Amino acid sequence: MSHPSSPSKSDSNNSPSIKYHSFSPSIPSHPPCLSDPWTPLLQTPISFSSTIFTEIMLNLLKNPNITSSHLFRADIFYDSEKDETAGWSKSLEEGFKSDRTRWMKSELRPKSLEGLSEFQGLQNLGSLKSRDQNDDLAAGWEDWQWRRTWVRELIPRKPDVDSKLAQTCHLFSAYPLQRQGEGHDKEKERTLMIYIPHVSRPDDIPFYHPSVQALAFLHTWDAPPSTLDQPNLAQPPGSGTLSLHHIPFPTPNPSPTSSIPTRLHRTALNLLSIIHRHGHGRLTGYTKRVHHDIIIPQKEFQDEYTRLKQEYAQTLCSNWREVTDPRKHVFEDLGIAAWLICLWRGMYEGKGEDEDGGEKEGGRKRFPGFVDIGCGNGVLVNILVREGWSGWGFDARRRKSWEGFEEVVRGKLEERVLVPGVLLEALRERGGNGLVKWNGNVEGALKGLESELEGLKLVNEGEGCGATKNIAEIDSNKFHDGVFPEGTFIVSNHADELTAWTPLLARLSQSPFIAIPCCSHNLAGTRFRAPVTLKNRNASLSTSNTGENGNNGRRIGDNAINDGDYGDAQPKTGSLKKKPGKQPSAYASLCAYVMALTEAMGYEGETEMLRIPSTRNTAIVGRKGRFQIRDIASGFGEVGEDLVKELVRSELGKSLDHVAEEWIERARKIMKSTKDSHWRA
């Protein structure tokens, strides 16, 4: 049977020519097929070897969400690779055997094929040979070799709608006897992955799973005999077929001409398509670029997210008061809240504030509280406060949604504008010793702001900006200088104008933080396309408290994310290959820039691609400082006013007082605006 294929290509290692077969599903009508009771569904020609097929199946085993949007993940309860007593009995009826599985719950013990209806023993797995009795290669097959067994539990996204499902997964392989002679120029290699759901009736099968007793993916690879002595060749020359088979549930009056149900056919088509696409991607050099669950394990986050969703989603959506779509904002903030709760559980001893400020067991403090700068609709603050985490949030404009929250939450949401203290201090210094007069003598944007900024009063009182009273007297009902109690966890979720300032404010407050960038604004609050590195890569990172592994002499931006860091995982061939000289996306540049600022402030920046319904899902976390290698949850380092001032001047090429003018003018416009502009206004 001939199959369409694209022109031959060669990989980067100068391996033999490889033909890339397009996805061409068809109903199997000749070998390779599995014999009764297996029923063939679909097959397609493939271009990838058994090595790649096995890698793909292992990935799908752990990540069933790739093949079904109804699933979160799979929890692996058993893996025979970690069980030295595991094996497969070919001569006995029990099939899979292990001394350890008898201690498992009965519903989670591995199932063998013999337990399936109409299956008459393994017979050395010989029943898995070709249907074609005239195929002389079938006579030369060695016995199928059992390789590995897993038991997994499929976890649905909506546990209140779909139930969990346990599954046994068996991996087999069969290698041909070496053949010589005319007409035997190819050798067949077969790999088989079998899935057996732990159910006895079709009514027990959840919606997201095909209503079958078992599924089998059969990979057949035809390779020249010359490659038999190259077992480590990842992609040997040759071609193959991928087919999907199933064992249906028995029916009272089965018809020999019964057609495959439409839904089962669609499912088979989807499964084969995904495996084919992943295999083709491996051949074209694709490497996974986005890695989730670096800081928080997938299971921990998803279990917490599911709990929060069941607790709050319906109420938040039904009581939504904004004009925007609640599904977008509510589920996104539920995901961020779940992730933060998991992070804080690992950083702190408890939820409440610790009165004596002492450390608990393991050197961890009790949670010192959080602040959400630019809290927007307040959903994130609402969830965290109701979950018992002490904290508050503020925004440049009050939102309608705030009034729909409980009274205890409404008291934690305030209408304020953040004007960084270092900028206020610069204006004070320019105005001389004493009160700065808003009388038109100050250039530019400060003219005529008396009414908007009547709560702002600058005084010459003390030195430095370690606390509000040392910088300015600010009407707490209208403004905040961005300096928070030491250790306060700063949350900057799509805070736009405040995003770039987040690492700087954290350093001034000696606090950990999380920044989830959205739109690019510079340190003056103006829209711009963020660079991937800081402008002044030679500016000194001066700090007196460097510790044993300090960074005296380190330069700003040395460890900043640059285009090369994103490019290391780029595909080297195919349509995904990066074009020479191509710039990273605006969002990638923004994330790199915030990371550069984070590291310039002395933090060991961490990144996590959050599992939230948003394309702006990169979280940048600063919770450890290079200037003193201790977890910030335990406290660290000195205030870095000089470092912050130097960086702002360097990045903007302006004096701090001029930056302050631009910032306050921007604040005035936001306070008057009715649009959904952030801080997160």
XYZ file of C-alpha atoms in Angstrom:
681
model
C 0.000 0.000 0.000
C 1.512 3.319 -1.030
C 1.191 6.395 1.136
C 1.709 10.041 0.243
C 4.869 11.581 1.570
C 6.721 14.819 1.375
C 10.162 15.131 -0.225
C 13.008 13.460 1.599
C 14.922 15.465 4.189
C 17.977 14.814 6.286
C 18.350 15.592 9.950
C 21.063 17.715 11.514
C 23.230 14.671 12.253
C 23.501 13.721 8.597
C 21.551 10.536 9.185
C 20.100 8.668 6.213
C 17.280 10.285 4.255
C 13.918 10.304 6.050
C 10.540 10.474 4.333
C 7.921 12.421 6.235
C 4.513 10.825 5.771
C 1.486 13.046 6.037
C -1.373 12.025 8.290
C -3.477 9.688 6.117
C -5.870 7.683 8.316
C -7.556 4.608 6.886
C -9.304 1.486 8.135
C -6.803 -1.386 8.424
C -7.495 -4.005 5.785
C -4.279 -6.016 5.962
C -1.299 -6.436 8.290
C -0.358 -5.075 10.694
C -3.425 -5.952 12.721
C -4.083 -7.729 15.981
C -6.101 -10.908 15.971
C -9.354 -11.587 17.823
C -10.766 -10.273 20.062
C -9.108 -7.027 18.924
C -11.036 -4.943 16.410
C -9.098 -2.522 14.208
C -10.123 1.127 14.204
C -7.702 3.201 12.143
C -4.136 3.244 10.895
C -1.820 5.801 9.319
C 1.651 5.715 7.739
C 4.393 7.163 9.917
C 7.988 8.279 9.584
C 9.250 7.864 13.161
C 10.869 4.842 14.743
C 9.835 2.809 17.772
C 12.208 4.813 19.975
C 10.312 8.020 19.263
C 6.958 6.227 19.527
C 7.840 4.938 22.993
C 8.921 8.409 24.140
C 5.645 9.893 22.922
C 3.544 7.235 24.625
C 5.384 7.763 27.922
C 4.662 11.479 27.696
C 0.980 10.894 26.927
C 0.819 8.378 29.762
C 1.709 11.121 32.244
C -0.104 13.931 30.430
C -3.485 12.700 29.139
C -4.630 16.335 29.032
C -2.796 16.486 25.687
C -5.385 14.167 24.172
C -8.461 15.277 26.115
C -9.464 18.735 27.321
C -11.645 17.071 29.959
C -8.579 15.844 31.865
C -6.145 17.570 34.194
C -3.443 14.925 34.480
C -2.751 11.299 35.409
C -1.514 10.239 38.831
C 0.837 7.259 38.554
C 0.146 4.763 41.344
C 2.342 1.943 40.115
C 5.367 1.606 37.851
C 6.920 -1.825 37.355
C 10.295 -0.205 36.707
C 10.473 0.418 40.465
C 9.362 -3.124 41.318
C 12.038 -5.792 41.048
C 9.444 -8.545 41.627
C 7.377 -7.558 38.571
C 7.219 -9.800 35.521
C 4.999 -11.456 32.957
C 4.073 -15.103 33.083
C 3.684 -16.356 29.519
C 2.750 -19.916 30.392
C 0.347 -19.181 33.224
C -3.064 -17.609 33.097
C -2.293 -14.734 35.434
C -0.202 -12.762 32.921
C 1.288 -9.872 34.887
C 2.646 -10.839 38.282
C 4.219 -9.010 41.196
C 4.732 -9.715 44.879
C 4.171 -6.076 45.784
C 0.889 -5.315 44.073
C -1.045 -7.575 46.417
C -0.646 -4.853 49.065
C -2.305 -2.298 46.821
C -5.992 -1.471 46.938
C -7.877 -4.001 44.850
C -9.260 -1.326 42.529
C -5.720 -0.126 41.759
C -3.965 -3.449 41.191
C -2.648 -4.006 37.649
C -5.036 -5.907 35.381
C -3.952 -8.526 32.880
C -5.542 -9.209 29.539
C -7.096 -12.488 30.631
C -9.682 -10.645 32.687
C -11.275 -9.232 29.559
C -14.388 -10.788 28.081
C -13.790 -13.127 25.137
C -10.023 -13.113 25.650
C -8.762 -16.683 25.728
C -5.391 -16.386 27.388
C -2.201 -14.817 26.165
C -0.806 -17.904 24.460
C 2.650 -16.343 24.609
C 1.016 -13.253 23.115
C 0.954 -15.175 19.873
C -2.603 -14.007 19.240
C -1.111 -10.591 18.606
C 0.475 -11.755 15.361
C -0.599 -10.789 11.889
C -4.058 -11.669 10.628
C -2.576 -12.553 7.269
C -1.806 -16.270 7.346
C 0.168 -15.937 4.112
C 2.571 -13.423 5.594
C 5.759 -15.490 5.861
C 7.317 -12.891 8.150
C 4.773 -13.878 10.801
C 6.418 -17.259 11.105
C 9.712 -15.649 12.026
C 8.524 -13.504 14.916
C 10.004 -14.000 18.324
C 7.616 -14.001 21.239
C 6.320 -10.670 22.385
C 8.414 -9.320 25.236
C 6.789 -7.558 28.161
C 8.662 -4.367 28.954
C 6.778 -2.341 31.535
C 3.446 -1.893 33.341
C 1.850 1.138 34.946
C -1.325 1.846 36.867
C -2.534 5.405 36.506
C -5.612 7.310 37.574
C -7.077 9.851 35.170
C -7.990 13.091 36.963
C -10.842 15.070 35.345
C -11.014 18.864 35.238
C -14.543 18.800 36.602
C -14.730 16.147 39.344
C -18.325 17.137 40.066
C -19.225 16.133 36.494
C -16.769 13.353 35.568
C -15.412 10.608 37.774
C -11.823 9.459 38.044
C -10.770 6.348 36.137
C -8.020 3.879 36.979
C -6.171 2.293 34.068
C -3.555 -0.401 33.619
C -1.043 0.284 30.858
C 1.185 -2.482 29.437
C 4.105 -1.945 27.069
C 5.286 -4.820 24.831
C 7.780 -5.118 22.008
C 8.533 -7.793 19.442
C 11.694 -8.094 17.410
C 12.027 -10.345 14.352
C 14.431 -13.198 13.942
C 17.284 -12.208 11.682
C 16.322 -13.211 8.139
C 18.562 -13.715 5.191
C 17.844 -14.546 1.615
C 16.272 -13.043 -1.409
C 13.074 -11.113 -0.849
C 13.818 -10.409 2.792
C 15.302 -6.922 2.505
C 13.367 -5.509 5.479
C 12.924 -6.474 9.103
C 9.821 -5.626 11.122
C 9.911 -4.245 14.626
C 6.686 -3.883 16.581
C 5.837 -1.967 19.747
C 2.498 -2.285 21.489
C 0.904 -0.093 24.176
C -2.279 -1.453 25.769
C -4.679 0.498 28.010
C -7.165 -1.389 30.195
C -9.718 0.659 32.170
C -10.605 -0.762 35.583
C -14.315 -1.145 34.914
C -16.577 -4.108 34.281
C -19.539 -2.370 32.630
C -19.756 0.241 29.877
C -21.926 2.392 32.147
C -18.918 2.851 34.446
C -16.809 4.471 31.703
C -16.586 8.283 32.118
C -17.531 10.531 29.222
C -13.923 11.440 28.401
C -12.893 7.794 27.807
C -13.962 5.570 24.879
C -16.534 2.978 25.888
C -14.268 -0.039 25.344
C -12.701 -2.818 27.387
C -9.210 -2.057 26.116
C -7.307 0.100 23.642
C -4.079 -0.833 21.873
C -1.638 1.301 19.886
C 0.495 -0.825 17.564
C 3.621 0.682 16.027
C 5.171 -1.323 13.189
C 8.523 -0.305 11.766
C 10.111 -1.684 8.619
C 13.846 -1.189 8.715
C 16.672 -2.445 6.462
C 18.686 -5.320 7.983
C 21.766 -3.103 7.922
C 20.371 -1.113 10.833
C 20.089 -4.114 13.149
C 23.662 -3.570 14.325
C 22.855 0.057 15.240
C 20.531 -0.306 18.227
C 21.300 3.213 19.484
C 20.230 4.913 16.279
C 17.335 7.170 17.386
C 15.852 7.486 13.910
C 16.967 4.615 11.643
C 15.969 4.687 7.981
C 12.716 3.001 7.138
C 8.978 3.533 7.297
C 6.156 2.295 9.429
C 2.511 2.167 10.357
C 0.654 3.246 13.473
C -2.658 1.512 14.110
C -5.276 1.704 16.844
C -7.316 -1.304 17.994
C -9.904 -1.944 20.666
C -11.769 -4.699 22.457
C -15.456 -3.737 22.623
C -17.770 -4.619 25.452
C -19.793 -7.737 24.671
C -23.275 -7.191 23.260
C -26.241 -9.616 23.441
C -26.627 -9.996 19.677
C -23.453 -8.794 17.983
C -23.681 -8.178 14.258
C -20.732 -9.266 12.094
C -21.182 -6.119 10.015
C -21.604 -3.664 12.896
C -19.974 -0.343 12.112
C -17.735 1.573 14.472
C -19.689 4.166 16.495
C -19.157 7.712 15.242
C -17.876 9.023 18.558
C -15.361 6.188 18.852
C -14.190 6.873 15.317
C -13.671 10.576 16.132
C -11.745 9.672 19.263
C -9.506 7.279 17.346
C -8.894 9.926 14.698
C -7.896 12.452 17.365
C -5.567 10.057 19.172
C -3.730 8.971 16.020
C -3.494 12.562 14.820
C -1.846 13.719 18.044
C 0.690 10.885 18.098
C 1.472 11.438 14.416
C 1.938 15.176 14.980
C 4.195 14.671 17.987
C 6.280 12.124 16.102
C 6.676 14.430 13.123
C 7.657 17.229 15.499
C 10.433 15.118 16.974
C 11.774 14.425 13.489
C 11.820 18.116 12.580
C 13.840 18.965 15.672
C 11.078 20.256 17.922
C 12.064 20.658 21.560
C 9.585 21.563 24.261
C 10.075 25.218 25.099
C 7.451 25.809 27.780
C 8.018 23.903 30.999
C 5.366 23.985 33.685
C 5.481 22.990 37.352
C 9.046 24.148 38.020
C 8.306 25.654 41.439
C 4.993 24.043 42.425
C 4.214 20.390 41.527
C 1.346 19.898 39.094
C -0.715 17.705 41.412
C -0.463 20.099 44.347
C -1.519 23.077 42.246
C -4.346 21.362 40.367
C -5.848 19.849 43.506
C -5.829 23.283 45.158
C -7.249 24.928 42.048
C -10.063 22.373 41.861
C -10.928 22.987 45.504
C -11.013 26.772 45.066
C -13.023 26.502 41.865
C -15.671 24.371 43.539
C -15.784 26.770 46.491
C -15.877 30.156 44.773
C -16.351 30.003 40.976
C -20.139 29.829 40.779
C -20.718 32.628 43.292
C -18.126 34.933 41.750
C -19.475 34.438 38.233
C -23.136 34.821 39.158
C -22.479 37.992 41.192
C -20.188 39.581 38.608
C -20.704 43.350 38.352
C -18.153 44.339 35.708
C -18.873 44.582 31.977
C -16.081 42.122 31.169
C -16.534 38.364 30.820
C -16.407 36.845 34.334
C -15.167 33.486 33.050
C -11.913 35.029 31.942
C -11.133 36.956 35.126
C -12.581 34.586 37.710
C -10.852 31.399 36.577
C -7.591 33.192 35.920
C -7.523 34.660 39.436
C -8.588 31.331 40.938
C -5.545 29.755 39.290
C -3.204 32.483 40.556
C -4.673 32.218 44.055
C -4.202 28.442 44.067
C -0.588 28.806 42.951
C 0.181 31.458 45.587
C -1.384 29.384 48.354
C 0.787 26.414 47.380
C 3.868 28.659 47.305
C 3.134 30.232 50.673
C 2.522 26.889 52.330
C 6.078 25.972 51.436
C 7.571 29.320 52.484
C 5.757 30.020 55.739
C 4.690 28.232 58.860
C 1.126 29.516 58.986
C -1.351 32.027 57.587
C -1.491 34.635 60.347
C 0.946 37.300 61.408
C 3.509 36.348 64.022
C 3.344 38.831 66.879
C 6.865 38.293 68.166
C 8.306 38.002 64.668
C 10.241 34.917 65.715
C 11.085 31.962 63.544
C 9.163 28.712 63.801
C 10.379 25.176 63.261
C 12.572 24.809 60.199
C 13.539 28.498 60.295
C 10.238 29.627 58.767
C 8.191 32.594 59.921
C 4.474 32.839 60.027
C 2.993 34.532 56.999
C 3.710 38.301 57.253
C 0.857 39.312 54.956
C 0.524 40.239 51.302
C -0.279 43.343 49.289
C -1.763 43.239 45.781
C -0.557 46.408 44.035
C -3.009 47.289 41.285
C -5.593 44.760 42.449
C -8.146 45.666 39.750
C -11.451 43.868 40.287
C -10.209 42.538 43.633
C -11.071 38.899 42.948
C -7.583 37.689 43.885
C -7.626 39.610 47.184
C -11.140 38.343 47.859
C -10.136 34.693 47.462
C -6.918 34.954 49.470
C -8.534 36.846 52.359
C -11.472 34.447 52.531
C -8.981 31.586 52.611
C -7.473 33.102 55.743
C -4.355 34.754 54.306
C -3.886 38.201 55.807
C -3.369 40.992 53.322
C -4.909 43.804 51.309
C -4.957 45.372 47.873
C -5.296 48.777 46.300
C -5.997 50.268 42.914
C -6.141 53.712 41.347
C -9.912 53.388 40.883
C -12.596 51.726 42.931
C -14.383 48.913 41.096
C -18.025 47.904 41.025
C -17.072 44.347 41.919
C -15.705 45.437 45.302
C -19.195 46.183 46.573
C -20.239 42.596 45.916
C -17.672 41.111 48.284
C -18.137 40.341 51.955
C -17.572 43.194 54.390
C -14.329 41.704 55.673
C -12.978 41.757 52.102
C -14.274 45.233 51.250
C -12.256 46.541 54.188
C -9.112 45.139 52.557
C -9.580 46.966 49.238
C -8.547 50.616 48.963
C -8.495 53.266 46.268
C -4.955 54.608 46.127
C -2.297 55.675 43.653
C 1.241 54.419 44.118
C 3.965 57.045 43.723
C 7.353 55.411 44.504
C 9.023 56.983 47.520
C 12.353 57.458 45.772
C 10.606 59.708 43.250
C 8.892 61.705 45.987
C 12.209 62.197 47.700
C 13.760 63.491 44.477
C 11.052 66.144 44.222
C 11.610 67.135 47.834
C 15.341 67.517 47.280
C 14.795 69.679 44.205
C 12.389 71.884 46.120
C 14.983 72.644 48.762
C 14.683 72.318 52.495
C 11.058 72.543 53.386
C 7.709 72.141 51.734
C 7.561 71.781 47.968
C 5.079 74.351 46.651
C 2.759 73.153 43.924
C 2.630 76.722 42.620
C 3.623 76.409 38.976
C 7.351 76.897 39.619
C 7.920 73.205 39.030
C 8.265 72.367 35.356
C 6.082 70.181 33.203
C 3.501 67.846 34.512
C 3.259 69.166 38.085
C 1.404 72.323 37.012
C -2.216 72.463 38.009
C -2.265 69.194 39.978
C -3.371 70.704 43.295
C -6.852 69.215 43.130
C -5.740 65.735 42.038
C -2.791 65.575 44.414
C -4.111 67.526 47.371
C -3.384 64.570 49.578
C 0.319 64.703 48.769
C 2.492 66.744 51.102
C 6.245 66.462 50.970
C 8.385 67.461 53.916
C 12.046 67.470 54.708
C 12.059 64.976 57.514
C 14.905 62.567 58.088
C 16.999 60.708 55.552
C 16.489 57.730 53.276
C 13.321 55.963 52.201
C 13.211 52.976 54.453
C 9.806 53.978 55.774
C 6.977 56.304 54.825
C 7.626 58.760 57.636
C 11.172 59.295 56.387
C 10.083 60.280 52.898
C 6.838 62.146 52.964
C 3.614 62.646 54.739
C 1.030 61.103 52.450
C -2.714 61.045 52.785
C -3.133 57.292 53.261
C -6.582 57.502 51.690
C -5.179 58.595 48.332
C -1.507 57.676 47.902
C 1.079 55.089 48.797
C 4.842 55.380 48.459
C 5.383 51.693 47.662
C 7.336 50.877 50.812
C 5.628 48.131 52.805
C 6.372 46.457 56.137
C 9.440 44.270 55.856
C 8.720 40.809 54.475
C 5.277 41.659 53.074
C 4.710 39.448 50.022
C 4.131 41.798 47.063
C 1.718 40.575 44.395
C 1.863 42.309 41.011
C -0.700 40.659 38.746
C -0.960 42.339 35.335
C -0.115 45.603 37.086
C 1.120 47.272 33.888
C 2.707 50.568 35.055
C 3.796 48.901 38.296
C 5.200 45.737 36.710
C 8.715 47.053 36.082
C 8.740 48.698 39.508
C 7.786 45.496 41.339
C 11.356 44.149 41.894
C 12.480 47.655 42.895
C 9.685 48.099 45.427
C 10.387 44.623 46.778
C 14.036 45.493 47.348
C 13.111 48.749 49.094
C 10.699 46.827 51.350
C 13.031 43.859 51.859
C 10.229 41.626 50.648
C 9.576 38.666 48.355
C 7.344 39.200 45.339
C 5.614 37.720 42.330
C 5.187 39.655 39.086
C 2.923 38.438 36.268
C 3.644 40.840 33.389
C 1.043 41.886 30.853
C 1.653 45.199 29.036
C 5.028 46.926 28.680
C 5.573 50.169 30.584
C 8.894 51.712 31.488
C 9.871 53.008 34.913
C 8.208 56.354 34.155
C 4.886 54.594 33.465
C 5.027 55.158 29.697
C 4.166 52.458 27.163
C 7.218 51.089 25.347
C 8.623 47.889 23.881
C 10.750 46.415 26.614
C 14.311 45.387 25.761
C 15.504 41.948 26.773
C 18.335 43.404 28.856
C 19.007 46.521 30.860
C 20.495 49.507 29.062
C 23.494 49.903 31.331
C 24.968 46.433 31.608
C 28.060 47.901 33.272
C 26.295 49.623 36.157
C 27.593 48.359 39.483
C 25.393 46.252 41.696
C 26.685 47.852 44.836
C 25.722 46.394 48.162
C 27.710 46.071 51.314
C 26.093 42.848 52.499
C 27.207 40.266 49.984
C 27.609 37.300 52.270
C 29.887 34.341 51.666
C 28.664 33.834 48.110
C 28.005 37.517 47.441
C 28.245 39.297 44.172
C 30.622 42.202 44.640
C 31.741 43.314 41.222
C 28.746 41.784 39.466
C 27.244 43.995 36.783
C 23.613 44.790 36.192
C 22.215 42.583 33.465
C 24.965 39.938 33.505
C 22.397 37.267 34.268
C 19.491 38.864 32.474
C 17.404 36.703 30.204
C 18.327 37.470 26.634
C 17.217 36.251 23.264
C 19.766 33.481 23.367
C 18.285 32.043 26.537
C 14.897 31.687 24.867
C 16.533 30.456 21.689
C 18.406 27.499 23.193
C 15.259 25.372 23.061
C 14.252 26.514 19.604
C 13.770 23.851 16.892
C 16.732 23.629 14.543
C 14.772 22.511 11.478
C 11.303 22.711 9.957
C 8.743 25.495 10.044
C 9.411 26.124 13.753
C 13.074 26.894 13.149
C 13.868 30.402 14.329
C 14.642 32.845 11.565
C 18.073 34.538 11.770
C 17.863 37.956 13.366
C 14.231 37.551 14.410
C 13.359 39.459 17.560
C 11.575 37.798 20.467
C 7.933 38.709 20.938
C 6.993 41.847 22.840
C 5.774 39.715 25.739
C 8.936 37.595 25.833
C 10.981 40.798 25.845
C 8.918 42.212 28.717
C 9.370 39.067 30.789
C 13.105 39.106 30.078
C 13.283 42.764 31.082
C 11.473 42.180 34.385
C 13.796 39.261 35.063
C 16.783 41.521 34.361
C 15.428 44.070 36.833
C 14.848 41.278 39.344
C 18.432 40.106 39.125
C 19.742 43.673 39.135
C 18.019 44.092 42.501
C 19.980 41.114 43.779
C 17.241 38.485 43.651
C 17.635 34.985 42.318
C 14.815 35.224 39.822
C 12.594 32.191 39.288
C 10.040 31.731 36.528
C 6.927 29.604 36.273
C 4.523 29.244 33.377
C 1.251 29.282 35.265
C -1.550 26.919 34.290
C -4.131 29.682 33.931
C -6.478 30.584 31.047
C -4.321 33.446 29.802
C -1.534 33.873 27.267
C 0.086 36.292 29.744
C 0.911 33.537 32.191
C 4.609 33.977 33.013
C 5.240 34.423 36.730
C 8.543 35.902 37.888
C 9.258 35.206 41.541
C 11.845 36.832 43.779
C 12.141 35.123 47.128
C 15.897 34.613 47.475
C 18.587 37.287 47.399
C 22.103 36.912 46.048
C 23.359 39.544 48.464
C 22.608 37.182 51.324
C 21.794 33.573 50.546
C 18.859 33.104 52.862
C 15.217 32.603 52.120
C 13.427 35.938 52.247
C 10.715 34.333 54.361
C 13.358 34.444 57.096
C 14.380 38.068 56.351
C 17.432 39.378 54.512
C 19.735 42.176 53.519
C 19.816 45.948 53.612
C 17.571 48.488 51.942
C 18.815 49.354 48.445
C 17.762 52.990 47.865
C 20.979 53.909 46.090
C 20.780 50.841 43.874
C 17.194 51.657 42.903
C 17.954 55.299 42.191
C 20.971 54.390 40.076
C 18.987 51.890 38.047
C 16.075 54.262 37.360
C 18.406 57.031 36.196
C 20.350 54.564 34.067
C 17.317 53.014 32.384
C 15.496 56.263 31.610
C 18.436 58.590 31.072
C 16.692 61.240 33.185
C 16.948 62.697 36.630
C 14.651 61.244 39.256
C 12.676 64.466 39.676
C 11.823 64.514 35.965
C 10.813 60.858 36.180
C 8.604 61.797 39.128
C 6.876 64.484 37.058
C 6.067 61.997 34.311
C 4.848 59.450 36.826
C 2.533 61.884 38.616
C 1.145 63.172 35.326
C 0.404 59.602 34.341
C -1.253 59.035 37.718
C -3.465 62.104 37.196
C -4.668 60.781 33.837
C -5.428 57.341 35.243
C -7.406 58.794 38.136
C -9.582 60.694 35.645
C -9.867 57.855 33.146
C -12.876 55.550 32.987
C -10.955 52.891 31.074
C -9.633 49.709 32.591
C -6.041 50.932 32.807
C -3.897 49.330 35.400
C -1.947 49.943 38.461
C -4.089 47.655 37.917
C -6.719 50.376 37.516
